[in-house]
Coordinates of N, CA and C in Angstrom, one line a residue:
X270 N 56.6 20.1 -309.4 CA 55.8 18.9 -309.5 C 54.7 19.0 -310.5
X271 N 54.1 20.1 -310.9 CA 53.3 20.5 -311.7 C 53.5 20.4 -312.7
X272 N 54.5 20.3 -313.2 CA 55.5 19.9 -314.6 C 55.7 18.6 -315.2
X273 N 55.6 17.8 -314.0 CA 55.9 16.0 -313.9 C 54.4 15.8 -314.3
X274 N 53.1 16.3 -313.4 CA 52.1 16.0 -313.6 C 51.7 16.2 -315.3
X275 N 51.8 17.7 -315.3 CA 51.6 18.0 -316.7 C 52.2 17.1 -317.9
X276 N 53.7 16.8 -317.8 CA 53.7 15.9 -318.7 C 53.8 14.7 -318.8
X277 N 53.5 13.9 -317.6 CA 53.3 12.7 -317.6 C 51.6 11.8 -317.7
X278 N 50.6 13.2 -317.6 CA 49.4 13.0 -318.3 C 48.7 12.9 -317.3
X279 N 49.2 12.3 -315.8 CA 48.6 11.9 -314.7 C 48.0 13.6 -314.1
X280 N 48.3 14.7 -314.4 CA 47.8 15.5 -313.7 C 45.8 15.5 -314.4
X281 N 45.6 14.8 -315.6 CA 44.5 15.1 -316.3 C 43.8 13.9 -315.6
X282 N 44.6 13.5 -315.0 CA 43.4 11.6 -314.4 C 43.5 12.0 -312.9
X283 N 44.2 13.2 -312.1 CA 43.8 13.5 -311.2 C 43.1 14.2 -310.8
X284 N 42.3 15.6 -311.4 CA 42.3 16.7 -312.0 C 40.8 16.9 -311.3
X285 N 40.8 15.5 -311.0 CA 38.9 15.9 -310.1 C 39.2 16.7 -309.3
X286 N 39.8 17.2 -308.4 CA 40.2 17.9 -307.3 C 39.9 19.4 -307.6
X287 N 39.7 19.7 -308.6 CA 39.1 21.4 -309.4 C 37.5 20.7 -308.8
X288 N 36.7 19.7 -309.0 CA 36.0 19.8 -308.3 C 35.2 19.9 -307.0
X289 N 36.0 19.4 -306.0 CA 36.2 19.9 -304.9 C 37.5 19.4 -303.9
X290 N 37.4 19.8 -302.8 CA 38.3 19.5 -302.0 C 38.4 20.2 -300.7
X291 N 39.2 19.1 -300.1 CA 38.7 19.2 -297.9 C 40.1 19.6 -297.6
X292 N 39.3 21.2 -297.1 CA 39.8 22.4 -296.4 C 39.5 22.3 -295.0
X293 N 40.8 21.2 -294.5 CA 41.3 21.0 -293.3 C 42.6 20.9 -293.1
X294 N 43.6 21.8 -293.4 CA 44.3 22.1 -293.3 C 45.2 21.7 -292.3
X295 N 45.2 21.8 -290.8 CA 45.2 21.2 -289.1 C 44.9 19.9 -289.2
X296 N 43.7 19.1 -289.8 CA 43.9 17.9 -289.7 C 45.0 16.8 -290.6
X297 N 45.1 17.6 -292.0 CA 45.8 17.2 -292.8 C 47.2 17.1 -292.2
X298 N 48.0 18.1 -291.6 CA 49.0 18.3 -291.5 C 49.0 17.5 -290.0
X299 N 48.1 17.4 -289.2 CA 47.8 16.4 -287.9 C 48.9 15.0 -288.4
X300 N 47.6 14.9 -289.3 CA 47.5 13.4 -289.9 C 48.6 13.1 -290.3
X301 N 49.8 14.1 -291.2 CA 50.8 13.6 -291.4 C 52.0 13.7 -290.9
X302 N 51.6 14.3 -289.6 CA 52.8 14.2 -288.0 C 52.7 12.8 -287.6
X303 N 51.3 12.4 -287.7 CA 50.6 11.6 -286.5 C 51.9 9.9 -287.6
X304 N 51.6 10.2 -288.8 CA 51.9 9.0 -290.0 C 53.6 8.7 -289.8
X305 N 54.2 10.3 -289.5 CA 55.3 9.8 -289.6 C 55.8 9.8 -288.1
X306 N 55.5 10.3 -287.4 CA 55.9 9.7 -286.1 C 55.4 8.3 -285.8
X307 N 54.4 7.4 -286.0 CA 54.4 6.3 -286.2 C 55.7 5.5 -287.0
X308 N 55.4 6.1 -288.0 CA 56.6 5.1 -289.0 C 58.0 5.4 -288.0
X309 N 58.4 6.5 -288.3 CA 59.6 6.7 -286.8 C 60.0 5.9 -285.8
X310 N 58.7 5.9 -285.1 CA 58.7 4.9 -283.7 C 59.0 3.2 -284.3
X311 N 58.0 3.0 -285.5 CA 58.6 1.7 -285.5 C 60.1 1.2 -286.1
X312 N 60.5 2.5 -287.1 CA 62.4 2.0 -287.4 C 62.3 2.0 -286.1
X313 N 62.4 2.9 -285.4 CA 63.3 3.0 -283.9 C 63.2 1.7 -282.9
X314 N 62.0 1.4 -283.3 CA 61.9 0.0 -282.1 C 62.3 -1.0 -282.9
X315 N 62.6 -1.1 -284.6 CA 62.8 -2.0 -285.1 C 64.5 -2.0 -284.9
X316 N 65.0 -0.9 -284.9 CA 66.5 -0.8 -284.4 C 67.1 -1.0 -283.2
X317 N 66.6 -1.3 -282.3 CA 66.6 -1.4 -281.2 C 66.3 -2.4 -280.7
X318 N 65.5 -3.4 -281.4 CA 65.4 -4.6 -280.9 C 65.6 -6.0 -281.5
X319 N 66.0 -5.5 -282.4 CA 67.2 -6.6 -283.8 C 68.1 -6.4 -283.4
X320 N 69.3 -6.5 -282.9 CA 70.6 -6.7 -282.8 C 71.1 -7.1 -283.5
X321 N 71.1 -8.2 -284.2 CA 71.9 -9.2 -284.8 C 71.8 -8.9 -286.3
X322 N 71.5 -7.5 -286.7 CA 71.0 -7.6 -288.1 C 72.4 -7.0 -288.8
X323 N 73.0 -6.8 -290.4 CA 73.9 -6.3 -290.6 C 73.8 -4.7 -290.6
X324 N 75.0 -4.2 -290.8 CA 75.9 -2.9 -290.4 C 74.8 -1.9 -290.9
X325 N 74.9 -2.6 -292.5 CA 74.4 -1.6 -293.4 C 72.9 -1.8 -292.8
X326 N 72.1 -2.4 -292.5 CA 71.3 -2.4 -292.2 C 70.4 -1.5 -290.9
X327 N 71.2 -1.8 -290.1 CA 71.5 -0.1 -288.9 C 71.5 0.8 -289.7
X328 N 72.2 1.0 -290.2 CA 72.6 2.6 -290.8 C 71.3 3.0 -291.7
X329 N 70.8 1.9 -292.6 CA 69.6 2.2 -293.5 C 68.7 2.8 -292.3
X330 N 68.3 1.5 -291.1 CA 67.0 2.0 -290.6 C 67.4 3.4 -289.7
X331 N 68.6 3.6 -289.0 CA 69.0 5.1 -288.6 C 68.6 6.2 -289.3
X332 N 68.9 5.7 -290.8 CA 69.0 7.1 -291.4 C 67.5 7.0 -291.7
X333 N 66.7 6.0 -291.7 CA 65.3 6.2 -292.1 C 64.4 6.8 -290.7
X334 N 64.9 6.8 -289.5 CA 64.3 7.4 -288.1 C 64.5 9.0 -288.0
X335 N 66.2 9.2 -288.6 CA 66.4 10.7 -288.8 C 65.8 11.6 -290.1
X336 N 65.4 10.6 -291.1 CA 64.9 11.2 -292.3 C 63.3 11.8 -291.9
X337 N 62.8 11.0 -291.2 CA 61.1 10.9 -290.6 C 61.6 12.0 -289.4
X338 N 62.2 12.3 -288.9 CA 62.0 13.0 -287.4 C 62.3 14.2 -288.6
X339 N 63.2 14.4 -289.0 CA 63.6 16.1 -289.4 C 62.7 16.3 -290.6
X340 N 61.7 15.5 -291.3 CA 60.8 15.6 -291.9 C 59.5 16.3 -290.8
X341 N 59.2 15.4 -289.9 CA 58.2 16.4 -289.0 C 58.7 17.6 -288.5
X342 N 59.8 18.0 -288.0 CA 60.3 19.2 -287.6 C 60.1 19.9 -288.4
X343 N 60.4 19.7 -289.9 CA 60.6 20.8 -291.2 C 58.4 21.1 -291.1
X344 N 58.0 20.3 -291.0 CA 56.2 20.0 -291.1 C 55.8 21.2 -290.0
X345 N 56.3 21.0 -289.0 CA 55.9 21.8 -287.8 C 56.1 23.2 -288.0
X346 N 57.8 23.3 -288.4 CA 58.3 25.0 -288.2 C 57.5 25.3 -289.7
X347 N 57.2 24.9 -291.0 CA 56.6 25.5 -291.5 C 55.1 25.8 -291.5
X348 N 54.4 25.0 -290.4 CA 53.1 25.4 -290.5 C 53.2 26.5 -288.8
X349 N 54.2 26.7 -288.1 CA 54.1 27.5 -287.0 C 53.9 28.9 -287.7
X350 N 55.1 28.9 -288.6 CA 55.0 30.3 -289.1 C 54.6 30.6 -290.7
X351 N 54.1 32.2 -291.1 CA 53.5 32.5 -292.1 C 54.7 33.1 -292.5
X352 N 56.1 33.2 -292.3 CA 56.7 33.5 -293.7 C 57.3 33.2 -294.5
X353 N 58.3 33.4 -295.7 CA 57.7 32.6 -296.9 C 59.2 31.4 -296.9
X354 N 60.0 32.0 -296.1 CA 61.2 30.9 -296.2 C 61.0 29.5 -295.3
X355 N 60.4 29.9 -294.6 CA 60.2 28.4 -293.4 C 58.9 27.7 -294.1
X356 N 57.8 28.7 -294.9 CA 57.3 27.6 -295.6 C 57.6 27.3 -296.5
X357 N 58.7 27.6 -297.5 CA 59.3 26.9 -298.2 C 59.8 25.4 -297.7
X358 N 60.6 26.1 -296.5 CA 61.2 24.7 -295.7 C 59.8 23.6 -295.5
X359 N 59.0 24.1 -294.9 CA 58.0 23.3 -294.7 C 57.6 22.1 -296.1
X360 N 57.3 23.4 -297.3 CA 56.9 21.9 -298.1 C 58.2 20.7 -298.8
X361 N 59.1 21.0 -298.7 CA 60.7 20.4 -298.5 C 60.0 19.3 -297.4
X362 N 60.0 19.7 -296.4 CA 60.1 19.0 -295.4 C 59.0 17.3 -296.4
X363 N 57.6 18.4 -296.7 CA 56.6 17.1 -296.9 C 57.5 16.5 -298.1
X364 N 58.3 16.9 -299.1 CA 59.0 15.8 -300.1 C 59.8 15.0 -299.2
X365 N 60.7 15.2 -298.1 CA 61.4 14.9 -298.0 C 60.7 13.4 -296.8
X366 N 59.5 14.0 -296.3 CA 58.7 12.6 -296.2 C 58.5 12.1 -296.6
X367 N 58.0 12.2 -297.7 CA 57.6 11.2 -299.1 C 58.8 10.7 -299.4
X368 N 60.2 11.0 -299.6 CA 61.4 9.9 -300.2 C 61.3 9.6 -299.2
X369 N 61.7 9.5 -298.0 CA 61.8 8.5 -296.7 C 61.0 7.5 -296.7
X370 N 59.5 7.9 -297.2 CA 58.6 6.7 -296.8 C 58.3 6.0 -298.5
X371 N 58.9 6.5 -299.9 CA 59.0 5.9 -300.8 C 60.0 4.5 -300.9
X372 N 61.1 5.4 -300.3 CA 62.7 4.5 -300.1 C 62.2 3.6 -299.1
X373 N 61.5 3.5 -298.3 CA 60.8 2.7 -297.4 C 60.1 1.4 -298.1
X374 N 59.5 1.6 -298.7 CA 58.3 1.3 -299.4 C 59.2 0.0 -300.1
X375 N 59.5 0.9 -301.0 CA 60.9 0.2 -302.2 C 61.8 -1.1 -301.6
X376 N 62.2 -0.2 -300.8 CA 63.1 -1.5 -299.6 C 62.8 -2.7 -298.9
X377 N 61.6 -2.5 -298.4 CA 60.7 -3.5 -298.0 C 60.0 -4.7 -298.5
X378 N 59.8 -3.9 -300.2 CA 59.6 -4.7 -300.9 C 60.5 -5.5 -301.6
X379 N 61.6 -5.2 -302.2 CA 63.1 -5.3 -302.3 C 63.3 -6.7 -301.6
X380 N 63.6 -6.0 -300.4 CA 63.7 -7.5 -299.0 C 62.3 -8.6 -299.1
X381 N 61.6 -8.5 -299.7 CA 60.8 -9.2 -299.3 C 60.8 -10.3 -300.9
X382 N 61.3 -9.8 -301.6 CA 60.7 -10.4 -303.3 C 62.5 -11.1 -303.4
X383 N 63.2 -10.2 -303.1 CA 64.7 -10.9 -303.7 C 65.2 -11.2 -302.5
X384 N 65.3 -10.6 -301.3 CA 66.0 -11.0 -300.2 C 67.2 -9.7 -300.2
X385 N 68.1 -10.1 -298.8 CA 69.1 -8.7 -298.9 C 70.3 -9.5 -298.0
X386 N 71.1 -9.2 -298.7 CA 72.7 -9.9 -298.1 C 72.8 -9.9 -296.6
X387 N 72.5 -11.2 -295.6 CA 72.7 -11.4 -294.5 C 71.4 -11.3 -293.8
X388 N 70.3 -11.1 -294.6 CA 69.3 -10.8 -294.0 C 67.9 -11.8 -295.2
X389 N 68.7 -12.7 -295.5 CA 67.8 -14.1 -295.8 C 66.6 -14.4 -295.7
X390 N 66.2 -14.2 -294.7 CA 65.3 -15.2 -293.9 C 64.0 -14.4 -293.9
X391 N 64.0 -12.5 -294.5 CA 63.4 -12.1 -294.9 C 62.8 -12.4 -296.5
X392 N 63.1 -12.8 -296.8 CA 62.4 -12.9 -298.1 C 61.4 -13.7 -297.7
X393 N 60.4 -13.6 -298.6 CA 58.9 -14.4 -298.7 C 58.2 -14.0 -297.5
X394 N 58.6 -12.9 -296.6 CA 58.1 -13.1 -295.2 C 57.3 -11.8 -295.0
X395 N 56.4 -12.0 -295.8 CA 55.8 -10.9 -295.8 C 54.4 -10.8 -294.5
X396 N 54.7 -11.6 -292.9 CA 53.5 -11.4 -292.3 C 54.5 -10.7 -291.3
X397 N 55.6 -10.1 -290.9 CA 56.2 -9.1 -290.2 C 55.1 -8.2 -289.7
X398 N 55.0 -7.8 -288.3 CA 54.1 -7.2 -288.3 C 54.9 -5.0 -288.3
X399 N 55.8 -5.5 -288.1 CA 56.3 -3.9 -287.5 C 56.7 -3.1 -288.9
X400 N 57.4 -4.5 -290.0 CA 57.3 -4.1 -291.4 C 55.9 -4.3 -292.2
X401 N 55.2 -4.6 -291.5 CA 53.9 -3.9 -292.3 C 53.3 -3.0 -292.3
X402 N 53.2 -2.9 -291.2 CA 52.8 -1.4 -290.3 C 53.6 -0.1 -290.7
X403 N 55.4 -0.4 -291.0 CA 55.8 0.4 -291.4 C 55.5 0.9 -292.7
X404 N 55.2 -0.2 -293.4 CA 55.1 0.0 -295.0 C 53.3 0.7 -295.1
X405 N 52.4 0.3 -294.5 CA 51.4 1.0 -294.3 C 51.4 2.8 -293.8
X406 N 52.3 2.7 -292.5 CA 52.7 4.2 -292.2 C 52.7 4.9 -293.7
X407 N 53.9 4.5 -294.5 CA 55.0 5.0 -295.2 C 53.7 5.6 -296.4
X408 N 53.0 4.1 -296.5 CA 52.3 4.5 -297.7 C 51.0 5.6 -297.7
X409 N 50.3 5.6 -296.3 CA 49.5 6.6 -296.0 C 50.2 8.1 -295.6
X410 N 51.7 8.2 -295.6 CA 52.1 9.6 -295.8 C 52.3 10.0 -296.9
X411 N 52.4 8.9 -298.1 CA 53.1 8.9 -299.5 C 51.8 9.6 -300.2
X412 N 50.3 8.9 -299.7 CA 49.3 9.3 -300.7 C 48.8 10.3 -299.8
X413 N 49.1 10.6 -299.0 CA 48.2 12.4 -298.2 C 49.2 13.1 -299.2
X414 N 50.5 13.5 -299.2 CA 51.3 14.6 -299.8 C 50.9 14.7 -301.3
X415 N 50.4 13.4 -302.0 CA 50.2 13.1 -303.3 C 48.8 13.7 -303.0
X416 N 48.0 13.7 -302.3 CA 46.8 14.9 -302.4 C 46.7 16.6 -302.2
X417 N 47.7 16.6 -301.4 CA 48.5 17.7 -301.1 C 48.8 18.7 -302.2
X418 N 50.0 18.0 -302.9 CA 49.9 18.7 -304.2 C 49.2 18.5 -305.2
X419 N 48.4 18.1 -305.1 CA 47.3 17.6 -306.9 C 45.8 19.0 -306.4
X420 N 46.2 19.2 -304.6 CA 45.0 20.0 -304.5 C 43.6 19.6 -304.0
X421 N 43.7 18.4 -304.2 CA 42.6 17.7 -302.9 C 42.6 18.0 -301.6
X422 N 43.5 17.8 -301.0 CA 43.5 18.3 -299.6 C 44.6 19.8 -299.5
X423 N 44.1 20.0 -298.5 CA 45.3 21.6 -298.3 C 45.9 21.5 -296.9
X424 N 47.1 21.8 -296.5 CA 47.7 21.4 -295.7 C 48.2 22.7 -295.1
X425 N 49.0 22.3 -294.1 CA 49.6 24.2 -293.9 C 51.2 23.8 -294.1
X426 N 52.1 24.4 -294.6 CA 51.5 26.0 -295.2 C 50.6 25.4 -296.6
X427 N 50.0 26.5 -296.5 CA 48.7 25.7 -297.7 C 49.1 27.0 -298.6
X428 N 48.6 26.5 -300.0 CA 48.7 28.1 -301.2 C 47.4 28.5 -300.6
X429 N 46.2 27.9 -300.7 CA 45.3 28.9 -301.0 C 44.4 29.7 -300.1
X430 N 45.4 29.4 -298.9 CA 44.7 30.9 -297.6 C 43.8 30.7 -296.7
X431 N 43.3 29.0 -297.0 CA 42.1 28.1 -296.3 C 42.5 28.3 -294.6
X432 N 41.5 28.2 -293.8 CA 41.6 28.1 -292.7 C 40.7 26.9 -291.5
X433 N 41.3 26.1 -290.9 CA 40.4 25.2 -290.1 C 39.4 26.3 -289.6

């Protein structure tokens, strides 16, 4: 990620974070159980209480409840333990929240600007409340991990040895 930053220029417009940054580690990582179990809960209720939506459309929001749940488990087992393969897994885990709640993000929008085969009646309908909420979830996990790595905030497993 440090490579993308560096050469896409944006690490020099984020770069304030050398001058300081909140060493809460436990809340950080709180906060982004607490973001994606919300987003979770609401595919899951959104899947569960649409019926009548198409196939592909099940399967998207499924795969987007199992992408968010094994995202928190990868979040958990790497901040339970200090050694170095499960926190590898761990920060995996936070990318792999971030595409879930990117592809989220994308999709939502997607459905809402052009519409989606069988699912019409979504376009322009942007006062949904469970897809706003989701898209809100999605986006407050999107920008903690984007502080995460730039070094603003420190999460666990954290690089730099911080402790709540």
């Amino acid at each position: 990620m440090n490579v993308v930053l560096r050469w896409s220029g944006v690490g020099k417009a984020v770069s304030f974070y050398r001058y300081f940054a909140f060493d809460l580690p436990v809340f950080t990582t709180l906060s982004a159980l607490v973001f994606l179990l919300g987003f979770a809960f609401v595919q899951l209720w959104i899947l569960v209480t649409h019926q009548a939506v198409p196939v592909y459309f099940t399967v998207y929001l499924a795969l987007l409840t199992t992408g968010s749940v094994l995202a928190m488990t990868g979040i958990t087992l790497g901040w339970a333990t200090r050694e170095g393969g499960l926190r590898r897994a761990g920060r995996l885990a936070w990318a792999l929240g971030s595409a879930v709640s990117l592809v989220s993000i994308g999709m939502y929008l997607f459905s809402r600007t052009a519409g989606l085969p069988g699912l019409g009646e979504l376009a322009g309908r942007w006062d949904y409340i469970p897809g706003t909420l989701s898209m809100a979830l999605a986006g407050l996990f999107a920008g903690l991990h984007f502080s995460v790595l730039t070094g603003l905030n420190v999460a666990a497993p954290d690089r730099r040895g911080w402790d709540d």
